[in-house]
Amino acid sequence: MDKFIIKGGYKLNGEVTISGAKNSALALMPAALLASGNYTFTNMPDLRDIKTMSSLLQDIGMMIKRKGHTLTLDTKGVSKYKAPYELVKKMRASIYVLGPLLSRYGYAKVSLPGGCAWGPRPVNLHIEGIQKLGAHVELEHGYIIAKAKRLRGTIINFDVSSVGATGNILMAAVLAKGTTIIENAAIEPEITALSEFLIKMGAKIDGIRTHRLEIEGVDELHTANEEMIPDRIEAGTYLVAGAITGGKIKIMKCNPEHLSTITEKLKEAGATLLIDSDIIELKAPKQIHPVDVTTSIYPGFPTDMQAQWIALMMLANGSSVVTDTIYYDRFKHVPELVRLGADIELNKNIAVIKGVKKLIGAKVMSTDLRASASLILAGLVAEGTTEVLRVYHIDRGYETIEKKLRSLGADIRRVSSKEF
Ligand code: EPZ
């Protein structure tokens, strides 16, 4: 397992280009199961999670080729309708094959997901949703087995706004007979991108960008090509990297509209931001002001930026409170940050961070994707050397992060496990 060795204390300056959105790509790849033929996806990030999704889809019979940041998919050979435990346990997003397999082939056998290390990750909304669309569902030996001659449109009202469940039910409903209404649908940009892609494939969807989606089922869809939207969480992470190190950075090829809550909070923390159509320039504050954050669904402050925000607040000139209302136990980064000298009190889903003058480098352990990002951010500013272990977590969602950080002036290098 590789590790990163970071020498802290360097201000980050310069430009970094944001990659395509992991969580959009993970929805659009399975959407290609909905119609037979060839697809070309561009601005595809080169990430572990994309490799995992590719293996899963190839196992189902899809042909996938990568050339740089372009992925070509051929779905003519799809002949299996099972997502095996060995692949699904590595990544929760694997459950995205459930909706398309069921609606196109009338059968899907998908292992219950494993995914990130933190807390229980229910999929009840996915299962209840396809049942309401008329699927017969059995849970057997850790698998969801769903069957349906043809799904029938209905009204589905999610009691929790769920990105994955909205995506899955959307992909199930587009080929159902009749109209489906999804109330309390997620409106994250990745769901908007999925809806727009499905419309390109011939789906009939109204209410995009609202919490009420109306899908008129069609008999058949056709292939389409798509460019991935920029990754808003990668962009937010680099903005925090500039702010925490006292530097001045420009993030290129981002979508500022998807980051509005994050940029607002960074301004409150004292940063100066210049925002253009697809560029955000950040000048770090002299002193980081303490700013409270409560995560919420889009367009609120994203839970995927919670760990990175805690890292920034560790050096603020005062106390701040970070509350995660989406995942109550997504705080495995806190004890590791405390090893670097942070002063953080955790009580259930509420972290109280008392700003300290400095952090001291140490050996810390990654536990999940965004926790790893917060450890790297802290290492960039800690005195001395920080070793971040198990960086395979970070490789899931940040394309060549050490190269991008080095290009901004960080002293970070990857050491492969063979060397230590
Ligand atoms: C997506 O996960 C993202 N992953 C996550 O990003 C992100 O943290 C999450 O949305 C919230 O924004 C992908 O898009 C691949 P949810 P998802 O269903 O769809 C509860 C990252 O770091 N819930 O919106 O799995 C759930 O427990 C990853 O890139 C149910 O109760 O999240 C949570 O409290 C991590 N029942 C809330 O909904 C269900 O059936 C939101 O979860 C499903 C979810």
mmCIF file with all atom_site columns, C-alpha atoms and ligand atoms in Angstrom, residues 22-23 26 92-93 96 116 118 120-126 160-165 188 303-304 326-327 330 369-370, ligand 1:
data_model
loop_
_atom_site.group_PDB
_atom_site.id
_atom_site.type_symbol
_atom_site.label_atom_id
_atom_site.label_alt_id
_atom_site.label_comp_id
_atom_site.label_asym_id
_atom_site.label_entity_id
_atom_site.label_seq_id
_atom_site.pdbx_PDB_ins_code
_atom_site.Cartn_x
_atom_site.Cartn_y
_atom_site.Cartn_z
_atom_site.occupancy
_atom_site.B_iso_or_equiv
_atom_site.pdbx_formal_charge
_atom_site.auth_seq_id
_atom_site.auth_comp_id
_atom_site.auth_asym_id
_atom_site.auth_atom_id
_atom_site.pdbx_PDB_model_num
ATOM   1  C CA  . LYS A 1 22  ? -16.097 11.074 -10.371 1.00 0.00 ? 22  LYS A CA  1
ATOM   2  C CA  . ASN A 1 23  ? -19.702 10.958 -9.129  1.00 0.00 ? 23  ASN A CA  1
ATOM   3  C CA  . LEU A 1 26  ? -20.063 6.654  -11.941 1.00 0.00 ? 26  LEU A CA  1
ATOM   4  C CA  . ARG A 1 92  ? -20.985 1.492  -3.133  1.00 0.00 ? 92  ARG A CA  1
ATOM   5  C CA  . ALA A 1 93  ? -21.715 3.210  -6.443  1.00 0.00 ? 93  ALA A CA  1
ATOM   6  C CA  . TYR A 1 96  ? -26.063 2.049  -9.907  1.00 0.00 ? 96  TYR A CA  1
ATOM   7  C CA  . CYS A 1 116 ? -16.733 3.541  2.412   1.00 0.00 ? 116 CYS A CA  1
ATOM   8  C CA  . TRP A 1 118 ? -17.782 4.765  7.838   1.00 0.00 ? 118 TRP A CA  1
ATOM   9  C CA  . PRO A 1 120 ? -24.062 1.738  7.952   1.00 0.00 ? 120 PRO A CA  1
ATOM   10 C CA  . ARG A 1 121 ? -24.891 2.591  4.363   1.00 0.00 ? 121 ARG A CA  1
ATOM   11 C CA  . PRO A 1 122 ? -28.553 1.658  3.787   1.00 0.00 ? 122 PRO A CA  1
ATOM   12 C CA  . VAL A 1 123 ? -30.035 1.038  0.341   1.00 0.00 ? 123 VAL A CA  1
ATOM   13 C CA  . ASN A 1 124 ? -33.677 0.831  1.418   1.00 0.00 ? 124 ASN A CA  1
ATOM   14 C CA  . LEU A 1 125 ? -34.705 3.750  -0.820  1.00 0.00 ? 125 LEU A CA  1
ATOM   15 C CA  . HIS A 1 126 ? -33.272 1.974  -3.891  1.00 0.00 ? 126 HIS A CA  1
ATOM   16 C CA  . VAL A 1 160 ? -34.607 11.200 2.522   1.00 0.00 ? 160 VAL A CA  1
ATOM   17 C CA  . SER A 1 161 ? -33.023 13.061 -0.376  1.00 0.00 ? 161 SER A CA  1
ATOM   18 C CA  . SER A 1 162 ? -30.643 10.458 -1.803  1.00 0.00 ? 162 SER A CA  1
ATOM   19 C CA  . VAL A 1 163 ? -28.281 11.001 -4.747  1.00 0.00 ? 163 VAL A CA  1
ATOM   20 C CA  . GLY A 1 164 ? -27.855 7.299  -5.488  1.00 0.00 ? 164 GLY A CA  1
ATOM   21 C CA  . ALA A 1 165 ? -31.496 6.344  -5.063  1.00 0.00 ? 165 ALA A CA  1
ATOM   22 C CA  . GLU A 1 188 ? -26.944 17.509 -6.986  1.00 0.00 ? 188 GLU A CA  1
ATOM   23 C CA  . THR A 1 303 ? -20.700 16.389 3.258   1.00 0.00 ? 303 THR A CA  1
ATOM   24 C CA  . ASP A 1 304 ? -17.865 15.458 0.859   1.00 0.00 ? 304 ASP A CA  1
ATOM   25 C CA  . ILE A 1 326 ? -25.873 13.597 6.090   1.00 0.00 ? 326 ILE A CA  1
ATOM   26 C CA  . TYR A 1 327 ? -23.517 11.057 7.696   1.00 0.00 ? 327 TYR A CA  1
ATOM   27 C CA  . ARG A 1 330 ? -18.101 10.433 8.925   1.00 0.00 ? 330 ARG A CA  1
ATOM   28 C CA  . LEU A 1 369 ? -11.544 9.044  0.439   1.00 0.00 ? 369 LEU A CA  1
ATOM   29 C CA  . ARG A 1 370 ? -12.315 12.471 1.868   1.00 0.00 ? 370 ARG A CA  1
HETATM 30 C C1  . EPZ B 2 .   ? -23.421 10.018 -3.117  1.00 0.00 ? 1   EPZ B C1  1
HETATM 31 O O1  . EPZ B 2 .   ? -23.461 8.823  -2.336  1.00 0.00 ? 1   EPZ B O1  1
HETATM 32 C C2  . EPZ B 2 .   ? -21.952 10.272 -3.384  1.00 0.00 ? 1   EPZ B C2  1
HETATM 33 N N1  . EPZ B 2 .   ? -21.373 9.139  -4.112  1.00 0.00 ? 1   EPZ B N1  1
HETATM 34 C C3  . EPZ B 2 .   ? -21.203 10.453 -2.058  1.00 0.00 ? 1   EPZ B C3  1
HETATM 35 O O2  . EPZ B 2 .   ? -19.867 10.822 -2.393  1.00 0.00 ? 1   EPZ B O2  1
HETATM 36 C C4  . EPZ B 2 .   ? -21.849 11.597 -1.273  1.00 0.00 ? 1   EPZ B C4  1
HETATM 37 O O3  . EPZ B 2 .   ? -21.227 11.677 -0.013  1.00 0.00 ? 1   EPZ B O3  1
HETATM 38 C C5  . EPZ B 2 .   ? -23.347 11.334 -1.097  1.00 0.00 ? 1   EPZ B C5  1
HETATM 39 O O4  . EPZ B 2 .   ? -23.967 11.119 -2.385  1.00 0.00 ? 1   EPZ B O4  1
HETATM 40 C C6  . EPZ B 2 .   ? -24.057 12.500 -0.425  1.00 0.00 ? 1   EPZ B C6  1
HETATM 41 O O5  . EPZ B 2 .   ? -23.921 13.645 -1.203  1.00 0.00 ? 1   EPZ B O5  1
HETATM 42 C C7  . EPZ B 2 .   ? -21.632 9.019  -5.435  1.00 0.00 ? 1   EPZ B C7  1
HETATM 43 O O6  . EPZ B 2 .   ? -22.303 9.836  -6.040  1.00 0.00 ? 1   EPZ B O6  1
HETATM 44 C C8  . EPZ B 2 .   ? -21.011 7.843  -6.125  1.00 0.00 ? 1   EPZ B C8  1
HETATM 45 P P1  . EPZ B 2 .   ? -26.981 9.295  -0.634  1.00 0.00 ? 1   EPZ B P1  1
HETATM 46 P P2  . EPZ B 2 .   ? -24.876 8.078  -2.076  1.00 0.00 ? 1   EPZ B P2  1
HETATM 47 O O7  . EPZ B 2 .   ? -27.801 8.140  -1.061  1.00 0.00 ? 1   EPZ B O7  1
HETATM 48 O O8  . EPZ B 2 .   ? -25.725 8.198  -3.272  1.00 0.00 ? 1   EPZ B O8  1
HETATM 49 C C9  . EPZ B 2 .   ? -29.214 7.964  3.276   1.00 0.00 ? 1   EPZ B C9  1
HETATM 50 C C10 . EPZ B 2 .   ? -17.543 10.704 -2.333  1.00 0.00 ? 1   EPZ B C10 1
HETATM 51 O O9  . EPZ B 2 .   ? -16.803 11.045 -1.396  1.00 0.00 ? 1   EPZ B O9  1
HETATM 52 N N2  . EPZ B 2 .   ? -29.773 6.865  2.471   1.00 0.00 ? 1   EPZ B N2  1
HETATM 53 O O10 . EPZ B 2 .   ? -27.269 10.652 -1.205  1.00 0.00 ? 1   EPZ B O10 1
HETATM 54 O O11 . EPZ B 2 .   ? -24.581 6.742  -1.551  1.00 0.00 ? 1   EPZ B O11 1
HETATM 55 C C11 . EPZ B 2 .   ? -27.730 7.784  3.534   1.00 0.00 ? 1   EPZ B C11 1
HETATM 56 O O12 . EPZ B 2 .   ? -27.515 6.948  4.653   1.00 0.00 ? 1   EPZ B O12 1
HETATM 57 C C12 . EPZ B 2 .   ? -18.793 9.921  -2.046  1.00 0.00 ? 1   EPZ B C12 1
HETATM 58 O O13 . EPZ B 2 .   ? -17.349 10.998 -3.548  1.00 0.00 ? 1   EPZ B O13 1
HETATM 59 C C13 . EPZ B 2 .   ? -30.772 6.065  3.035   1.00 0.00 ? 1   EPZ B C13 1
HETATM 60 O O14 . EPZ B 2 .   ? -31.168 6.249  4.181   1.00 0.00 ? 1   EPZ B O14 1
HETATM 61 O O15 . EPZ B 2 .   ? -25.453 8.982  -0.903  1.00 0.00 ? 1   EPZ B O15 1
HETATM 62 C C14 . EPZ B 2 .   ? -27.270 9.196  3.780   1.00 0.00 ? 1   EPZ B C14 1
HETATM 63 O O16 . EPZ B 2 .   ? -27.531 9.558  5.125   1.00 0.00 ? 1   EPZ B O16 1
HETATM 64 C C15 . EPZ B 2 .   ? -18.844 9.457  -0.604  1.00 0.00 ? 1   EPZ B C15 1
HETATM 65 N N3  . EPZ B 2 .   ? -31.289 5.053  2.298   1.00 0.00 ? 1   EPZ B N3  1
HETATM 66 C C16 . EPZ B 2 .   ? -28.190 10.039 2.873   1.00 0.00 ? 1   EPZ B C16 1
HETATM 67 O O17 . EPZ B 2 .   ? -29.282 9.174  2.514   1.00 0.00 ? 1   EPZ B O17 1
HETATM 68 C C17 . EPZ B 2 .   ? -30.884 4.795  1.007   1.00 0.00 ? 1   EPZ B C17 1
HETATM 69 O O18 . EPZ B 2 .   ? -31.408 3.866  0.365   1.00 0.00 ? 1   EPZ B O18 1
HETATM 70 C C18 . EPZ B 2 .   ? -27.527 10.499 1.614   1.00 0.00 ? 1   EPZ B C18 1
HETATM 71 O O19 . EPZ B 2 .   ? -26.999 9.365  0.961   1.00 0.00 ? 1   EPZ B O19 1
HETATM 72 C C19 . EPZ B 2 .   ? -29.860 5.614  0.457   1.00 0.00 ? 1   EPZ B C19 1
HETATM 73 C C20 . EPZ B 2 .   ? -29.337 6.649  1.203   1.00 0.00 ? 1   EPZ B C20 1
#
